[in-house]
Amino acid sequence: EAIHVFGDTLKDLLLAARLEDSWRPVPESVSLHSLVSEIADRLKIRFPNSLIINRIPEDLSPVQADRSGLNSVLQNLIENALKYDADNNPVEVSAAPHKGRMQIKVADQGQGIPPEERQSVFEKFYRLGNEETRKAKGTGLGLYIVRQVVNAHGGAIYIADNTPRGT
């Protein structure tokens, strides 16, 4: 586990540095359904009791996006949803065209994020709670990377309540 965490930390640090320096998306045709299925398969290894529900229609038109960047975005969001929910509630991923763009949602039934911290979680090295109360390992770079990649694609990201609980 220590080697895996160290590898993820190093990967996150390198990616964050590249995003700040010179990274630009290289758009290609990406099937969101296939990409989410691949991510779900990989995450099943680390989270064997998890349930990731891919609600993206197989016939949804592909998006033009940087595949590697979009993979980082979805992997971070889905992994966070799994990592911060001790009850192993399902995580649902959906996508649909919205106002000429594609809106992607990752919804969980976990503890949620307090409204006063919803902007802070996108800051570099920010983590919810404190060191004594955190059980999940992380660098505090995941959502920073997500925001950088989404912004580089000309998109926007926000956190909303997932009624009755979750994010």
PDB file of C-alpha atoms in Angstrom:
ATOM      1  CA  GLU A   1       0.000   0.000   0.000  1.00  0.00           C
ATOM      2  CA  ALA A   2       2.835   2.447   0.828  1.00  0.00           C
ATOM      3  CA  ILE A   3       4.364   2.007  -2.636  1.00  0.00           C
ATOM      4  CA  HIS A   4       0.965   2.556  -4.278  1.00  0.00           C
ATOM      5  CA  VAL A   5       0.329   5.740  -2.258  1.00  0.00           C
ATOM      6  CA  PHE A   6       3.837   7.038  -2.986  1.00  0.00           C
ATOM      7  CA  GLY A   7       3.349   6.361  -6.702  1.00  0.00           C
ATOM      8  CA  ASP A   8       0.026   8.196  -6.734  1.00  0.00           C
ATOM      9  CA  THR A   9       1.563  11.117  -4.814  1.00  0.00           C
ATOM     10  CA  LEU A  10       4.429  11.421  -7.266  1.00  0.00           C
ATOM     11  CA  LYS A  11       2.066  11.153 -10.233  1.00  0.00           C
ATOM     12  CA  ASP A  12      -0.177  13.880  -8.796  1.00  0.00           C
ATOM     13  CA  LEU A  13       2.765  16.200  -8.094  1.00  0.00           C
ATOM     14  CA  LEU A  14       4.153  15.775 -11.618  1.00  0.00           C
ATOM     15  CA  LEU A  15       0.753  16.269 -13.231  1.00  0.00           C
ATOM     16  CA  ALA A  16       0.034  19.378 -11.119  1.00  0.00           C
ATOM     17  CA  ALA A  17       3.403  20.859 -12.150  1.00  0.00           C
ATOM     18  CA  ARG A  18       2.720  20.114 -15.833  1.00  0.00           C
ATOM     19  CA  LEU A  19      -0.749  21.675 -15.619  1.00  0.00           C
ATOM     20  CA  GLU A  20       0.692  24.866 -14.157  1.00  0.00           C
ATOM     21  CA  ASP A  21       3.528  24.995 -16.649  1.00  0.00           C
ATOM     22  CA  SER A  22       2.655  24.171 -20.209  1.00  0.00           C
ATOM     23  CA  TRP A  23      -0.044  21.491 -20.478  1.00  0.00           C
ATOM     24  CA  ARG A  24      -2.708  22.053 -23.094  1.00  0.00           C
ATOM     25  CA  PRO A  25      -5.434  19.589 -24.010  1.00  0.00           C
ATOM     26  CA  VAL A  26      -5.024  17.656 -27.249  1.00  0.00           C
ATOM     27  CA  PRO A  27      -8.623  16.933 -28.255  1.00  0.00           C
ATOM     28  CA  GLU A  28      -9.629  13.601 -29.704  1.00  0.00           C
ATOM     29  CA  SER A  29     -12.899  11.698 -29.967  1.00  0.00           C
ATOM     30  CA  VAL A  30     -13.657  10.063 -26.601  1.00  0.00           C
ATOM     31  CA  SER A  31     -16.535   7.738 -25.718  1.00  0.00           C
ATOM     32  CA  LEU A  32     -17.568   8.709 -22.191  1.00  0.00           C
ATOM     33  CA  HIS A  33     -19.341   5.389 -21.649  1.00  0.00           C
ATOM     34  CA  SER A  34     -16.202   3.413 -22.530  1.00  0.00           C
ATOM     35  CA  LEU A  35     -13.910   5.678 -20.519  1.00  0.00           C
ATOM     36  CA  VAL A  36     -16.067   5.375 -17.378  1.00  0.00           C
ATOM     37  CA  SER A  37     -16.253   1.588 -17.836  1.00  0.00           C
ATOM     38  CA  GLU A  38     -12.437   1.385 -18.037  1.00  0.00           C
ATOM     39  CA  ILE A  39     -12.038   3.545 -14.923  1.00  0.00           C
ATOM     40  CA  ALA A  40     -14.627   1.473 -13.033  1.00  0.00           C
ATOM     41  CA  ASP A  41     -12.765  -1.726 -13.925  1.00  0.00           C
ATOM     42  CA  ARG A  42      -9.465  -0.294 -12.646  1.00  0.00           C
ATOM     43  CA  LEU A  43     -11.002   1.042  -9.429  1.00  0.00           C
ATOM     44  CA  LYS A  44     -12.651  -2.319  -8.683  1.00  0.00           C
ATOM     45  CA  ILE A  45      -9.156  -3.643  -7.899  1.00  0.00           C
ATOM     46  CA  ARG A  46      -8.628  -1.080  -5.102  1.00  0.00           C
ATOM     47  CA  PHE A  47     -12.271  -0.908  -4.025  1.00  0.00           C
ATOM     48  CA  PRO A  48     -13.592  -4.471  -4.488  1.00  0.00           C
ATOM     49  CA  ASN A  49     -16.819  -3.786  -2.550  1.00  0.00           C
ATOM     50  CA  SER A  50     -17.663  -0.687  -4.557  1.00  0.00           C
ATOM     51  CA  LEU A  51     -20.513  -0.213  -6.992  1.00  0.00           C
ATOM     52  CA  ILE A  52     -19.964   2.262  -9.816  1.00  0.00           C
ATOM     53  CA  ILE A  53     -23.088   2.692 -11.925  1.00  0.00           C
ATOM     54  CA  ASN A  54     -22.350   3.903 -15.450  1.00  0.00           C
ATOM     55  CA  ARG A  55     -25.542   5.685 -16.559  1.00  0.00           C
ATOM     56  CA  ILE A  56     -23.939   7.097 -19.703  1.00  0.00           C
ATOM     57  CA  PRO A  57     -25.729   5.688 -22.757  1.00  0.00           C
ATOM     58  CA  GLU A  58     -23.433   3.577 -24.946  1.00  0.00           C
ATOM     59  CA  ASP A  59     -24.708   5.420 -28.013  1.00  0.00           C
ATOM     60  CA  LEU A  60     -24.036   8.911 -26.624  1.00  0.00           C
ATOM     61  CA  SER A  61     -22.003  10.862 -29.166  1.00  0.00           C
ATOM     62  CA  PRO A  62     -18.286  10.969 -28.347  1.00  0.00           C
ATOM     63  CA  VAL A  63     -16.869  14.208 -26.942  1.00  0.00           C
ATOM     64  CA  GLN A  64     -13.830  16.056 -28.261  1.00  0.00           C
ATOM     65  CA  ALA A  65     -11.490  16.150 -25.283  1.00  0.00           C
ATOM     66  CA  ASP A  66      -8.016  15.266 -24.135  1.00  0.00           C
ATOM     67  CA  ARG A  67      -8.431  11.581 -23.264  1.00  0.00           C
ATOM     68  CA  SER A  68      -5.665  11.561 -20.646  1.00  0.00           C
ATOM     69  CA  GLY A  69      -6.967  14.736 -19.007  1.00  0.00           C
ATOM     70  CA  LEU A  70     -10.571  13.542 -19.009  1.00  0.00           C
ATOM     71  CA  ASN A  71      -9.408  10.226 -17.565  1.00  0.00           C
ATOM     72  CA  SER A  72      -7.702  12.122 -14.706  1.00  0.00           C
ATOM     73  CA  VAL A  73     -10.858  14.148 -14.058  1.00  0.00           C
ATOM     74  CA  LEU A  74     -13.218  11.185 -13.931  1.00  0.00           C
ATOM     75  CA  GLN A  75     -10.799   8.905 -12.083  1.00  0.00           C
ATOM     76  CA  ASN A  76     -10.247  11.548  -9.358  1.00  0.00           C
ATOM     77  CA  LEU A  77     -13.962  12.275  -8.951  1.00  0.00           C
ATOM     78  CA  ILE A  78     -15.041   8.632  -8.848  1.00  0.00           C
ATOM     79  CA  GLU A  79     -12.134   7.622  -6.611  1.00  0.00           C
ATOM     80  CA  ASN A  80     -12.925  10.432  -4.146  1.00  0.00           C
ATOM     81  CA  ALA A  81     -16.564   9.343  -4.045  1.00  0.00           C
ATOM     82  CA  LEU A  82     -15.475   5.800  -3.189  1.00  0.00           C
ATOM     83  CA  LYS A  83     -12.677   6.761  -0.820  1.00  0.00           C
ATOM     84  CA  TYR A  84     -14.746   9.066   1.387  1.00  0.00           C
ATOM     85  CA  ASP A  85     -17.769   6.789   1.816  1.00  0.00           C
ATOM     86  CA  ALA A  86     -17.199   4.132   4.479  1.00  0.00           C
ATOM     87  CA  ASP A  87     -20.623   2.604   3.735  1.00  0.00           C
ATOM     88  CA  ASN A  88     -19.773   1.621   0.127  1.00  0.00           C
ATOM     89  CA  ASN A  89     -22.835   3.335  -1.301  1.00  0.00           C
ATOM     90  CA  PRO A  90     -23.127   3.296  -5.095  1.00  0.00           C
ATOM     91  CA  VAL A  91     -21.497   6.038  -7.165  1.00  0.00           C
ATOM     92  CA  GLU A  92     -23.412   7.041 -10.289  1.00  0.00           C
ATOM     93  CA  VAL A  93     -21.839   8.613 -13.360  1.00  0.00           C
ATOM     94  CA  SER A  94     -24.061  10.207 -15.984  1.00  0.00           C
ATOM     95  CA  ALA A  95     -23.635  12.546 -18.942  1.00  0.00           C
ATOM     96  CA  ALA A  96     -25.938  14.418 -21.284  1.00  0.00           C
ATOM     97  CA  PRO A  97     -25.710  17.294 -23.749  1.00  0.00           C
ATOM     98  CA  HIS A  98     -26.519  20.611 -22.062  1.00  0.00           C
ATOM     99  CA  LYS A  99     -26.579  24.019 -23.786  1.00  0.00           C
ATOM    100  CA  GLY A 100     -24.258  22.931 -26.588  1.00  0.00           C
ATOM    101  CA  ARG A 101     -21.778  21.289 -24.204  1.00  0.00           C
ATOM    102  CA  MET A 102     -21.556  17.994 -22.341  1.00  0.00           C
ATOM    103  CA  GLN A 103     -22.543  17.896 -18.686  1.00  0.00           C
ATOM    104  CA  ILE A 104     -20.987  15.043 -16.715  1.00  0.00           C
ATOM    105  CA  LYS A 105     -22.164  14.197 -13.206  1.00  0.00           C
ATOM    106  CA  VAL A 106     -20.513  12.004 -10.602  1.00  0.00           C
ATOM    107  CA  ALA A 107     -22.945  11.504  -7.711  1.00  0.00           C
ATOM    108  CA  ASP A 108     -22.361   9.742  -4.416  1.00  0.00           C
ATOM    109  CA  GLN A 109     -24.343   9.059  -1.246  1.00  0.00           C
ATOM    110  CA  GLY A 110     -21.422   9.689   1.128  1.00  0.00           C
ATOM    111  CA  GLN A 111     -20.824  12.275   3.811  1.00  0.00           C
ATOM    112  CA  GLY A 112     -20.965  15.237   1.444  1.00  0.00           C
ATOM    113  CA  ILE A 113     -18.853  18.391   1.493  1.00  0.00           C
ATOM    114  CA  PRO A 114     -19.873  21.285   3.764  1.00  0.00           C
ATOM    115  CA  PRO A 115     -20.963  24.346   1.736  1.00  0.00           C
ATOM    116  CA  GLU A 116     -18.242  26.522   3.312  1.00  0.00           C
ATOM    117  CA  GLU A 117     -15.528  24.169   1.999  1.00  0.00           C
ATOM    118  CA  ARG A 118     -16.820  23.609  -1.558  1.00  0.00           C
ATOM    119  CA  GLN A 119     -14.491  26.156  -3.163  1.00  0.00           C
ATOM    120  CA  SER A 120     -11.502  25.330  -0.949  1.00  0.00           C
ATOM    121  CA  VAL A 121     -11.385  21.664  -2.003  1.00  0.00           C
ATOM    122  CA  PHE A 122     -10.163  22.768  -5.441  1.00  0.00           C
ATOM    123  CA  GLU A 123      -7.097  24.485  -3.958  1.00  0.00           C
ATOM    124  CA  LYS A 124      -3.706  22.815  -4.131  1.00  0.00           C
ATOM    125  CA  PHE A 125      -2.962  20.532  -1.126  1.00  0.00           C
ATOM    126  CA  TYR A 126      -6.349  21.240   0.514  1.00  0.00           C
ATOM    127  CA  ARG A 127      -7.949  18.316   2.364  1.00  0.00           C
ATOM    128  CA  LEU A 128     -11.202  18.192   4.323  1.00  0.00           C
ATOM    129  CA  GLY A 129     -11.026  17.729   8.084  1.00  0.00           C
ATOM    130  CA  ASN A 130      -7.749  17.416   9.959  1.00  0.00           C
ATOM    131  CA  GLU A 131      -4.970  14.837  10.140  1.00  0.00           C
ATOM    132  CA  GLU A 132      -6.486  13.116  13.188  1.00  0.00           C
ATOM    133  CA  THR A 133      -9.928  12.641  11.649  1.00  0.00           C
ATOM    134  CA  ARG A 134      -8.859  11.697   8.123  1.00  0.00           C
ATOM    135  CA  LYS A 135      -8.836   8.011   7.359  1.00  0.00           C
ATOM    136  CA  ALA A 136      -8.477   8.266   3.577  1.00  0.00           C
ATOM    137  CA  LYS A 137      -5.011   8.828   2.203  1.00  0.00           C
ATOM    138  CA  GLY A 138      -4.437  11.588  -0.327  1.00  0.00           C
ATOM    139  CA  THR A 139      -2.242  14.431  -1.484  1.00  0.00           C
ATOM    140  CA  GLY A 140      -4.808  17.227  -1.616  1.00  0.00           C
ATOM    141  CA  LEU A 141      -4.036  17.558  -5.336  1.00  0.00           C
ATOM    142  CA  GLY A 142      -6.828  15.501  -6.917  1.00  0.00           C
ATOM    143  CA  LEU A 143      -9.531  18.153  -7.124  1.00  0.00           C
ATOM    144  CA  TYR A 144      -6.947  20.832  -7.923  1.00  0.00           C
ATOM    145  CA  ILE A 145      -5.924  18.727 -10.945  1.00  0.00           C
ATOM    146  CA  VAL A 146      -9.594  18.192 -11.853  1.00  0.00           C
ATOM    147  CA  ARG A 147     -10.283  21.935 -11.883  1.00  0.00           C
ATOM    148  CA  GLN A 148      -7.144  22.705 -13.911  1.00  0.00           C
ATOM    149  CA  VAL A 149      -8.005  20.104 -16.574  1.00  0.00           C
ATOM    150  CA  VAL A 150     -11.668  21.184 -16.747  1.00  0.00           C
ATOM    151  CA  ASN A 151     -10.644  24.854 -17.046  1.00  0.00           C
ATOM    152  CA  ALA A 152      -8.119  24.009 -19.779  1.00  0.00           C
ATOM    153  CA  HIS A 153     -11.001  22.454 -21.732  1.00  0.00           C
ATOM    154  CA  GLY A 154     -13.041  25.655 -21.339  1.00  0.00           C
ATOM    155  CA  GLY A 155     -15.404  23.961 -18.907  1.00  0.00           C
ATOM    156  CA  ALA A 156     -16.543  24.573 -15.356  1.00  0.00           C
ATOM    157  CA  ILE A 157     -16.904  22.368 -12.301  1.00  0.00           C
ATOM    158  CA  TYR A 158     -19.018  22.785  -9.205  1.00  0.00           C
ATOM    159  CA  ILE A 159     -20.110  20.808  -6.179  1.00  0.00           C
ATOM    160  CA  ALA A 160     -23.783  20.380  -5.412  1.00  0.00           C
ATOM    161  CA  ASP A 161     -25.759  18.511  -2.782  1.00  0.00           C
ATOM    162  CA  ASN A 162     -26.995  15.098  -3.812  1.00  0.00           C
ATOM    163  CA  THR A 163     -30.298  14.930  -1.956  1.00  0.00           C
ATOM    164  CA  PRO A 164     -30.900  13.274   0.466  1.00  0.00           C
ATOM    165  CA  ARG A 165     -27.149  12.900   1.147  1.00  0.00           C
ATOM    166  CA  GLY A 166     -23.845  12.987  -0.630  1.00  0.00           C
ATOM    167  CA  THR A 167     -22.261  15.173  -3.269  1.00  0.00           C
TER     168      THR A 167
END
